[in-house]
Coordinates of C-alpha atoms in Angstrom, one line a residue:
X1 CA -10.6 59.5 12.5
X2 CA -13.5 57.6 13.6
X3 CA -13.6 56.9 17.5
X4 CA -16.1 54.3 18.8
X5 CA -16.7 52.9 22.6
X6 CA -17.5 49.7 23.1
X7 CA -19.6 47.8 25.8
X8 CA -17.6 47.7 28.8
X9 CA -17.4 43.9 30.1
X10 CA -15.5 41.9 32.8
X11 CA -12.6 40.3 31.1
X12 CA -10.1 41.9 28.4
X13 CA -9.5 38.6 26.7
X14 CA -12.5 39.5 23.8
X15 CA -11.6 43.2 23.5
X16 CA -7.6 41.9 23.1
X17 CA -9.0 39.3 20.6
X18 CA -11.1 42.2 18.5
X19 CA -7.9 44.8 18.5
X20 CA -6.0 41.9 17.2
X21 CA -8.5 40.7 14.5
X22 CA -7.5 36.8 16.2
X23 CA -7.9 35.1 19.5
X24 CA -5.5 36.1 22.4
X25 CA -2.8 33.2 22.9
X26 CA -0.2 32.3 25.2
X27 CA 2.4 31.8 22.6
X28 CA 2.6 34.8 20.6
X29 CA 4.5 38.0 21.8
X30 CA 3.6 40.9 21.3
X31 CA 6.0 43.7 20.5
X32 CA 6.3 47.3 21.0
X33 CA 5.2 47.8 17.5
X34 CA 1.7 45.8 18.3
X35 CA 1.8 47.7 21.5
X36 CA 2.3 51.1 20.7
X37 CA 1.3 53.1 24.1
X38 CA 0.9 51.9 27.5
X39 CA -0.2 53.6 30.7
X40 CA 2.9 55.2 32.4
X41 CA 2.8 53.2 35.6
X42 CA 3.7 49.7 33.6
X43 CA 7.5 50.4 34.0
X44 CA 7.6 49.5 37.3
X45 CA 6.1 46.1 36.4
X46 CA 9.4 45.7 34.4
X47 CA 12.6 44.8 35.5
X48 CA 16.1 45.0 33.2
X49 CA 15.9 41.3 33.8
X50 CA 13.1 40.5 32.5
X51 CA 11.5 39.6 29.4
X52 CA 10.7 42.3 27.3
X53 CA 8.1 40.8 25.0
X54 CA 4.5 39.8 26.8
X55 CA 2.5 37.2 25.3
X56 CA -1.3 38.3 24.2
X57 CA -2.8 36.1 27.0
X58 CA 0.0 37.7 29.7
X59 CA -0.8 41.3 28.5
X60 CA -4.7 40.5 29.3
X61 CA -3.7 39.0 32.6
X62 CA -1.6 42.0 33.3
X63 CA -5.5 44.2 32.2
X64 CA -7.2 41.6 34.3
X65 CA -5.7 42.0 37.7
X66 CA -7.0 44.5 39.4
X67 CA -10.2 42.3 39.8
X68 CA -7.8 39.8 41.6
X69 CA -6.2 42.4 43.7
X70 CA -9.4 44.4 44.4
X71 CA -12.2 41.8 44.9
X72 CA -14.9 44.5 46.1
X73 CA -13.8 47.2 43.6
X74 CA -17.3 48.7 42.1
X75 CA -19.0 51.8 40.5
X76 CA -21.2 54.1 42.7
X77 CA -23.9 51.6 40.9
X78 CA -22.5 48.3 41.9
X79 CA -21.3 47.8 38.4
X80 CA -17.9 45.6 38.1
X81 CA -17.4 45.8 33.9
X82 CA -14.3 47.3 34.6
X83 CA -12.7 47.0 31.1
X84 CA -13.0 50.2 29.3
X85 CA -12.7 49.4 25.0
X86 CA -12.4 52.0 22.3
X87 CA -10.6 52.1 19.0
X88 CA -10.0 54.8 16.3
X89 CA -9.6 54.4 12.5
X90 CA -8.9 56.3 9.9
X91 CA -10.1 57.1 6.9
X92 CA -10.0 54.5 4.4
X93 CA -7.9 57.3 2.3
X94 CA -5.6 58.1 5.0
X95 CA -1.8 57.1 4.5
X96 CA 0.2 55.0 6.9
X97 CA 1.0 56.4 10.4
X98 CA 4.4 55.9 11.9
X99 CA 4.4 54.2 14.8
X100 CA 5.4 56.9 17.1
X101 CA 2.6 58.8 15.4
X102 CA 0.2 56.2 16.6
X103 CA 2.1 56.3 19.8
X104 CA 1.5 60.0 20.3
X105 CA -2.4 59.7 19.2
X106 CA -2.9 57.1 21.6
X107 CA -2.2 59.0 24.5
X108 CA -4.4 61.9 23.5
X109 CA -7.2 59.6 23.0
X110 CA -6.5 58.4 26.3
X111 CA -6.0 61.5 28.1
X112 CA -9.4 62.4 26.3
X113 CA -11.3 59.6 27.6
X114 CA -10.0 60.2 31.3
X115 CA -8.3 57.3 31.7
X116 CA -4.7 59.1 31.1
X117 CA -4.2 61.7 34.1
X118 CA -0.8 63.6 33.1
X119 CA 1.6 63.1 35.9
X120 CA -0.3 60.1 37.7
X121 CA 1.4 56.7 37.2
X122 CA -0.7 55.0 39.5
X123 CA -4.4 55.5 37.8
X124 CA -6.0 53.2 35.1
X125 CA -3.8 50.4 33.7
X126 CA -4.4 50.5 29.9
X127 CA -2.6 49.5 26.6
X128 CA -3.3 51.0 22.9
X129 CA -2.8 48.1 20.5
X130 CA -1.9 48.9 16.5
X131 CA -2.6 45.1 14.7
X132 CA -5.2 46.2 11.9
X133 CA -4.2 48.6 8.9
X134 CA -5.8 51.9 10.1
X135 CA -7.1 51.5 13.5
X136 CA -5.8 51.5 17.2
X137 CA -7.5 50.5 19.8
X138 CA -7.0 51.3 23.5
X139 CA -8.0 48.5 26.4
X140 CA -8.1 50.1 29.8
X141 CA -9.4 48.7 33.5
X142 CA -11.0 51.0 35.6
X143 CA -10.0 50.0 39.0
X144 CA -7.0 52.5 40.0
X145 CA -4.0 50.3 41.7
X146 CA -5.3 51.3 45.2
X147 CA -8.8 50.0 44.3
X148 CA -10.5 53.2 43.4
X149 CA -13.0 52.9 40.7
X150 CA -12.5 55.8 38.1
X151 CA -15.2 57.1 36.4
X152 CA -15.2 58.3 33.0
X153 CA -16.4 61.1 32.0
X154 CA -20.3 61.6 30.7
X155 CA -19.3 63.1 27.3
X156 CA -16.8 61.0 26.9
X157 CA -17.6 60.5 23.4
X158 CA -17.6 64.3 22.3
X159 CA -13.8 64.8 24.2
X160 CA -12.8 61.9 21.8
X161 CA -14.4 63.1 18.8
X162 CA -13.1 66.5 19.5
X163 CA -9.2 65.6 20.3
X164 CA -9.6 63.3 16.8
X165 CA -10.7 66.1 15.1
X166 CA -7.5 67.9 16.4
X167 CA -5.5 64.5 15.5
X168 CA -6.5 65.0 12.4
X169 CA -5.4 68.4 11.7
X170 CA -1.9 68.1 13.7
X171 CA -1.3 65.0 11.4
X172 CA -2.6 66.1 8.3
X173 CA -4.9 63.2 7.8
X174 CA -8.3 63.2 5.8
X175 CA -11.0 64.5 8.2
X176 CA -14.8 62.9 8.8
X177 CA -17.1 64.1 6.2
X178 CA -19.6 66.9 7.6
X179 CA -22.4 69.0 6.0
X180 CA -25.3 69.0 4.2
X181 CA -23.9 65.5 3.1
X182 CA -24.1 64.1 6.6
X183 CA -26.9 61.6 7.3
X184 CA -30.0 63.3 8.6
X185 CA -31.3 61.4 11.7
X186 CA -34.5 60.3 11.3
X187 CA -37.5 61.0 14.4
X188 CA -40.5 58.7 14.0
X189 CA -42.8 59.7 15.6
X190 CA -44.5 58.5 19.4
X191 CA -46.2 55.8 18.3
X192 CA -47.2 52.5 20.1
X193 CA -44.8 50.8 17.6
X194 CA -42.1 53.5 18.3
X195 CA -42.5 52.8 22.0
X196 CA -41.9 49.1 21.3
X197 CA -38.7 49.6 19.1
X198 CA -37.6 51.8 22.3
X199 CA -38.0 49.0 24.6
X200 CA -36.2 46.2 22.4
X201 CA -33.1 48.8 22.1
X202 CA -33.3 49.4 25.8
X203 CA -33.4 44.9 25.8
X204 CA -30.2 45.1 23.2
X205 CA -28.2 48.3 24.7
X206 CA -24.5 47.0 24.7
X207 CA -23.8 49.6 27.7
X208 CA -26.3 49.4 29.9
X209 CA -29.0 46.9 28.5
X210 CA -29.6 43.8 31.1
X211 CA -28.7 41.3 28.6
X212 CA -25.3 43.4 28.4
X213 CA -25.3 42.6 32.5
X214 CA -25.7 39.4 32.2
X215 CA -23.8 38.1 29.6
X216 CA -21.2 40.1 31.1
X217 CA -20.9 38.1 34.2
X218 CA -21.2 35.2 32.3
X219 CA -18.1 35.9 30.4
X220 CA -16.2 36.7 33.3
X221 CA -17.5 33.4 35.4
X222 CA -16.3 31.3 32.4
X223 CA -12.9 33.4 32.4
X224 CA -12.2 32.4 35.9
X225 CA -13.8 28.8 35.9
X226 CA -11.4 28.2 33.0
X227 CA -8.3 29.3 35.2
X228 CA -9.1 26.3 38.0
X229 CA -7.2 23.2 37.0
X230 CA -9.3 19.7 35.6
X231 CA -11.2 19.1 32.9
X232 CA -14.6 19.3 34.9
X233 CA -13.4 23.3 34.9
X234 CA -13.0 23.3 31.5
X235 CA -15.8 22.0 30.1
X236 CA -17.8 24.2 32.5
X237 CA -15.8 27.1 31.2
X238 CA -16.8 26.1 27.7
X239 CA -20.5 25.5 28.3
X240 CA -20.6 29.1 29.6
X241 CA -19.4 31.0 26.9
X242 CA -21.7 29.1 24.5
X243 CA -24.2 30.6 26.6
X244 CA -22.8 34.0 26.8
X245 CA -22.6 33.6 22.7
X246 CA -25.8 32.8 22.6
X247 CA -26.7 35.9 24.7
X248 CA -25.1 38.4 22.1
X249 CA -27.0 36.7 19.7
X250 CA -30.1 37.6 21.2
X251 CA -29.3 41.1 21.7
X252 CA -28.6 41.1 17.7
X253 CA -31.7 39.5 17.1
X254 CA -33.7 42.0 19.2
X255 CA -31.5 44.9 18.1
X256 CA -32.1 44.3 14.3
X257 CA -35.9 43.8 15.0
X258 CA -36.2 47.0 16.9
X259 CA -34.8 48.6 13.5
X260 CA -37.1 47.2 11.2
X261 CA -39.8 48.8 13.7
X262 CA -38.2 51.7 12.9
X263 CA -37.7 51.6 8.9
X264 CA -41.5 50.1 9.0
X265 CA -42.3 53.0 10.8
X266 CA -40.3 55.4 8.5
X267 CA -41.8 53.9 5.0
X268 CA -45.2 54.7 6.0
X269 CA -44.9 58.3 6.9
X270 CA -46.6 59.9 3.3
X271 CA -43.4 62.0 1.9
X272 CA -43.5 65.8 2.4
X273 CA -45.5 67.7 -0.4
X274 CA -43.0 69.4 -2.8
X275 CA -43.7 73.0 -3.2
X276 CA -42.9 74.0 -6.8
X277 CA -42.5 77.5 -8.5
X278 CA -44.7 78.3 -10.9
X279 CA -43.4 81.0 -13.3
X280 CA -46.3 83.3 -15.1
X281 CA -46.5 83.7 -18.5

């Protein structure tokens, strides 16, 4: 099992869309075998009465409303991307999971990542979606229901790692290839171009870069813009998502640039001298 954490953003309408592998809409539901997990407090949003089956577009409302109901909810750092993304897959090897199998591993991964406290049903709202053939994917929003931020923790990428290693072994799946076959990770050296490759992946960083920032809050204006009624609304809505599209394709640009700085920089360090036996006569 592979985890991976994606770029937290403002809305969960794209990170919905990616678990799915197609855009969120308002006429498809959604069952319990799509949504395999959810965050424990969800039951009280409910009632015997009502629907059972959420439409993709309602289950990223349902993400998407703490921002509504906490206006002024914000990290220690004044930063509102308050939709958490990561998803899991498997080796390509691996057999199917049942789904309460994926059920049970997606509330390990979440209790990993912090955004699952055992016992607390009024934390994080989140959802673990199972659409593609060997991956899951959990969606959270870190606002708490009393407006709260929650932090995740720094290594959060090592507890997940380490609970899918554990996955792994409690399920008897095929486990991530480590050793001497592992891919070395290659150190240029400080050089000017070096520094220079630095700062365009600091430009393309899809956590904490500035472009990330801003085409963040371009994505969520466009998401609410799009909510107001007339078509003045809409076409705005749609001229700012071009723009926030042609913001990630920036960060690609610069991000692929800054890593032909680096295999430039790699091809012209001279290749260790081989030190052969020589055997006497």
């Amino acid at each position: 099992m592979i985890p991976r954490l994606h770029e937290r953003t403002h809305s969960p309408h794209d990170s919905l869309a990616e678990a799915l592998g197609r855009p969120v809409s308002p006429d498809e539901g959604l069952t319990e075998y799509t949504v395999v997990a959810h965050w424990p407090g969800l039951d009280y949003f409910t009632l015997d009465d009502e629907q059972k089956i959420w439409t993709s577009v309602q289950w990223a409302e349902h993400l998407e409303d703490p921002y509504l109901e906490h206006p002024f909810a914000a990290s220690p750092d004044d930063d509102r991307r308050a939709i958490l993304h990561l998803d899991v897959r498997l080796h390509p090897d691996d057999r199917d999971l049942t789904g309460p199998e994926w059920a049970e591993a997606a509330h390990r991964l979440a209790r990993a990542a912090g955004i699952e406290i055992p016992g607390k049903e009024h934390g994080c709202r989140w959802i673990a979606v199972q659409a593609q053939s060997g991956r899951i994917d959990l969606i959270a929003n870190l606002i708490h229901l009393d407006g709260a931020w929650h932090a995740p923790p720094a290594d959060i990428l090592r507890r997940l790692a380490d609970e899918a290693r554990r996955i792994e072994q409690d399920l008897h799946l095929i486990p991530v290839r480590t050793g001497p076959t592992a891919r070395p990770a290659i150190r240029p050296a400080p050089t000017a171009s070096a520094q220079l490759a630095s700062v365009l992946t600091q430009l393309a960083d899809e956590q904490v870069g500035p472009l990330a920032t801003v085409r963040g809050l371009v994505e969520h204006t466009a998401h609410r813009i799009a909510r107001q009624p007339g078509a003045a609304s809409t076409d705005t809505a749609h001229r700012l998502e071009l723009i926030a599209r042609r913001l990630h394709a920036i960060q690609k640009d610069l991000d692929s640039t800054a890593a032909r700085l680096v295999q430039t920089m790699v091809a012209a360090v001279p290749p260790a001298a081989r030190h052969t036996a020589h055997r006497s006569p």
